[in-house]
Amino acid sequence: YVYEHSERYGFPSEWIGMTFSITTFWNGMIAILAGIISNVTAETLGFGPVAPFVVALLPLVVCGVMVVNTWEENYGDRKSNFSGSCWEGLKIIFSDEQVLLLGSVQSLLESCMYIFVFLWTPVLDTG
């Protein structure tokens, strides 16, 4: 998406790295803010643990409306078939050891995080 838009609008290629760096930073900041808002709403709204999800409905709807009204659809290359693309991606993953290692580490990290979250919450309820 970012590459396609930088090519379409003639942005310098150096901006791609800066863009990802800035979005990674702000992604972390917004995640911290969302955690604080979730905690405050869970404690004050009286909905219990579902309060953050209730609060998230408004930003979800607002962002959905913004996306529908402002983003152009990128249909990509319509001549390629889906299964062929999937097989090509799998070949690339398994032919490059670094890509396979990176994907494996990322998957293990995410798995550990989700296991921790699912096991941690019931422990808090019993304590």
Short mmCIF file of C-alpha atoms in Angstrom, two decimals:
data_model
loop_
_atom_site.label_atom_id
_atom_site.label_comp_id
_atom_site.label_asym_id
_atom_site.label_seq_id
_atom_site.Cartn_x
_atom_site.Cartn_y
_atom_site.Cartn_z
CA TYR A 1 0.00 0.00 0.00
CA VAL A 2 2.66 2.50 1.04
CA TYR A 3 4.95 1.59 -1.84
CA GLU A 4 2.12 1.77 -4.37
CA HIS A 5 1.07 5.21 -3.16
CA SER A 6 4.62 6.55 -3.04
CA GLU A 7 5.07 5.40 -6.64
CA ARG A 8 1.71 6.80 -7.77
CA TYR A 9 2.25 10.25 -6.27
CA GLY A 10 5.99 10.48 -6.92
CA PHE A 11 7.18 10.62 -3.30
CA PRO A 12 10.89 10.00 -2.66
CA SER A 13 11.68 6.37 -1.83
CA GLU A 14 13.52 7.50 1.34
CA TRP A 15 10.15 8.45 2.82
CA ILE A 16 9.05 4.79 3.02
CA GLY A 17 11.48 3.96 5.81
CA MET A 18 10.67 7.20 7.64
CA THR A 19 6.95 6.49 7.28
CA PHE A 20 7.27 3.03 8.83
CA SER A 21 9.47 4.41 11.62
CA ILE A 22 6.97 7.14 12.48
CA THR A 23 3.97 4.81 12.30
CA THR A 24 5.72 2.23 14.50
CA PHE A 25 6.40 4.87 17.14
CA TRP A 26 2.87 6.25 17.11
CA ASN A 27 1.40 2.74 17.04
CA GLY A 28 3.11 2.12 20.38
CA MET A 29 1.98 5.45 21.82
CA ILE A 30 -1.62 4.90 20.76
CA ALA A 31 -1.54 1.36 22.15
CA ILE A 32 -0.46 2.73 25.54
CA LEU A 33 -3.19 5.38 25.42
CA ALA A 34 -5.77 2.77 24.41
CA GLY A 35 -4.70 0.61 27.35
CA ILE A 36 -5.13 3.52 29.75
CA ILE A 37 -8.54 4.40 28.30
CA SER A 38 -9.58 0.74 28.45
CA ASN A 39 -8.58 0.46 32.08
CA VAL A 40 -10.36 3.67 33.08
CA THR A 41 -13.55 2.70 31.23
CA ALA A 42 -13.52 -0.84 32.62
CA GLU A 43 -13.34 0.57 36.14
CA THR A 44 -15.78 3.48 35.77
CA LEU A 45 -18.52 2.67 33.25
CA GLY A 46 -19.97 -0.26 35.11
CA PHE A 47 -19.98 -2.59 32.11
CA GLY A 48 -17.14 -4.62 33.57
CA PRO A 49 -14.55 -6.14 31.27
CA VAL A 50 -16.62 -5.42 28.13
CA ALA A 51 -16.47 -1.63 28.69
CA PRO A 52 -13.38 -1.13 26.45
CA PHE A 53 -15.16 -2.88 23.59
CA VAL A 54 -18.22 -0.67 24.04
CA VAL A 55 -16.00 2.42 23.99
CA ALA A 56 -14.19 1.11 20.88
CA LEU A 57 -17.43 1.10 18.87
CA LEU A 58 -17.38 4.87 18.30
CA PRO A 59 -13.82 5.05 16.87
CA LEU A 60 -14.52 1.92 14.83
CA VAL A 61 -17.58 3.48 13.19
CA VAL A 62 -15.87 6.85 12.66
CA CYS A 63 -12.80 5.25 11.06
CA GLY A 64 -14.96 2.95 8.95
CA VAL A 65 -16.91 5.92 7.57
CA MET A 66 -13.66 7.79 6.87
CA VAL A 67 -12.18 4.81 5.02
CA VAL A 68 -15.28 4.23 2.91
CA ASN A 69 -15.50 7.90 1.94
CA THR A 70 -11.84 8.77 1.36
CA TRP A 71 -9.82 5.71 0.31
CA GLU A 72 -9.53 4.62 -3.29
CA GLU A 73 -9.70 0.90 -3.96
CA ASN A 74 -6.49 -0.74 -5.19
CA TYR A 75 -7.49 -3.80 -7.18
CA GLY A 76 -3.90 -4.75 -7.99
CA ASP A 77 -3.11 -7.11 -10.83
CA ARG A 78 -6.40 -8.74 -11.76
CA LYS A 79 -4.74 -11.16 -14.15
CA SER A 80 -3.02 -13.18 -11.41
CA ASN A 81 -4.86 -16.02 -9.74
CA PHE A 82 -5.13 -16.30 -5.97
CA SER A 83 -3.87 -19.87 -5.55
CA GLY A 84 -0.86 -19.15 -7.77
CA SER A 85 -0.01 -16.13 -5.62
CA CYS A 86 -0.26 -18.21 -2.44
CA TRP A 87 2.03 -20.93 -3.82
CA GLU A 88 4.52 -18.33 -5.01
CA GLY A 89 4.54 -16.75 -1.53
CA LEU A 90 5.10 -20.13 0.12
CA LYS A 91 7.98 -20.88 -2.25
CA ILE A 92 9.61 -17.56 -1.35
CA ILE A 93 9.16 -18.17 2.39
CA PHE A 94 10.69 -21.65 2.30
CA SER A 95 13.47 -20.79 -0.17
CA ASP A 96 14.87 -17.89 1.89
CA GLU A 97 16.08 -19.01 5.32
CA GLN A 98 16.00 -15.47 6.75
CA VAL A 99 12.39 -14.93 5.75
CA LEU A 100 11.41 -18.28 7.25
CA LEU A 101 13.29 -17.51 10.47
CA LEU A 102 11.76 -14.05 10.76
CA GLY A 103 8.25 -15.41 10.22
CA SER A 104 8.81 -18.21 12.73
CA VAL A 105 10.12 -15.85 15.41
CA GLN A 106 7.23 -13.44 14.82
CA SER A 107 4.69 -16.28 15.04
CA LEU A 108 6.22 -17.63 18.25
CA LEU A 109 6.30 -14.16 19.81
CA GLU A 110 2.65 -13.52 18.95
CA SER A 111 1.66 -17.00 20.20
CA CYS A 112 3.39 -16.41 23.53
CA MET A 113 1.72 -13.04 23.88
CA TYR A 114 -1.77 -14.43 23.25
CA ILE A 115 -1.22 -17.42 25.53
CA PHE A 116 -0.07 -15.04 28.28
CA VAL A 117 -3.10 -12.79 27.83
CA PHE A 118 -5.57 -15.69 27.88
CA LEU A 119 -3.95 -17.33 30.92
CA TRP A 120 -3.23 -14.12 32.81
CA THR A 121 -6.82 -12.83 32.91
CA PRO A 122 -8.33 -15.82 34.77
CA VAL A 123 -5.46 -15.69 37.27
CA LEU A 124 -6.41 -12.09 38.07
CA ASP A 125 -10.02 -13.09 38.66
CA THR A 126 -9.05 -15.74 41.22
CA GLY A 127 -6.62 -13.43 43.06
#
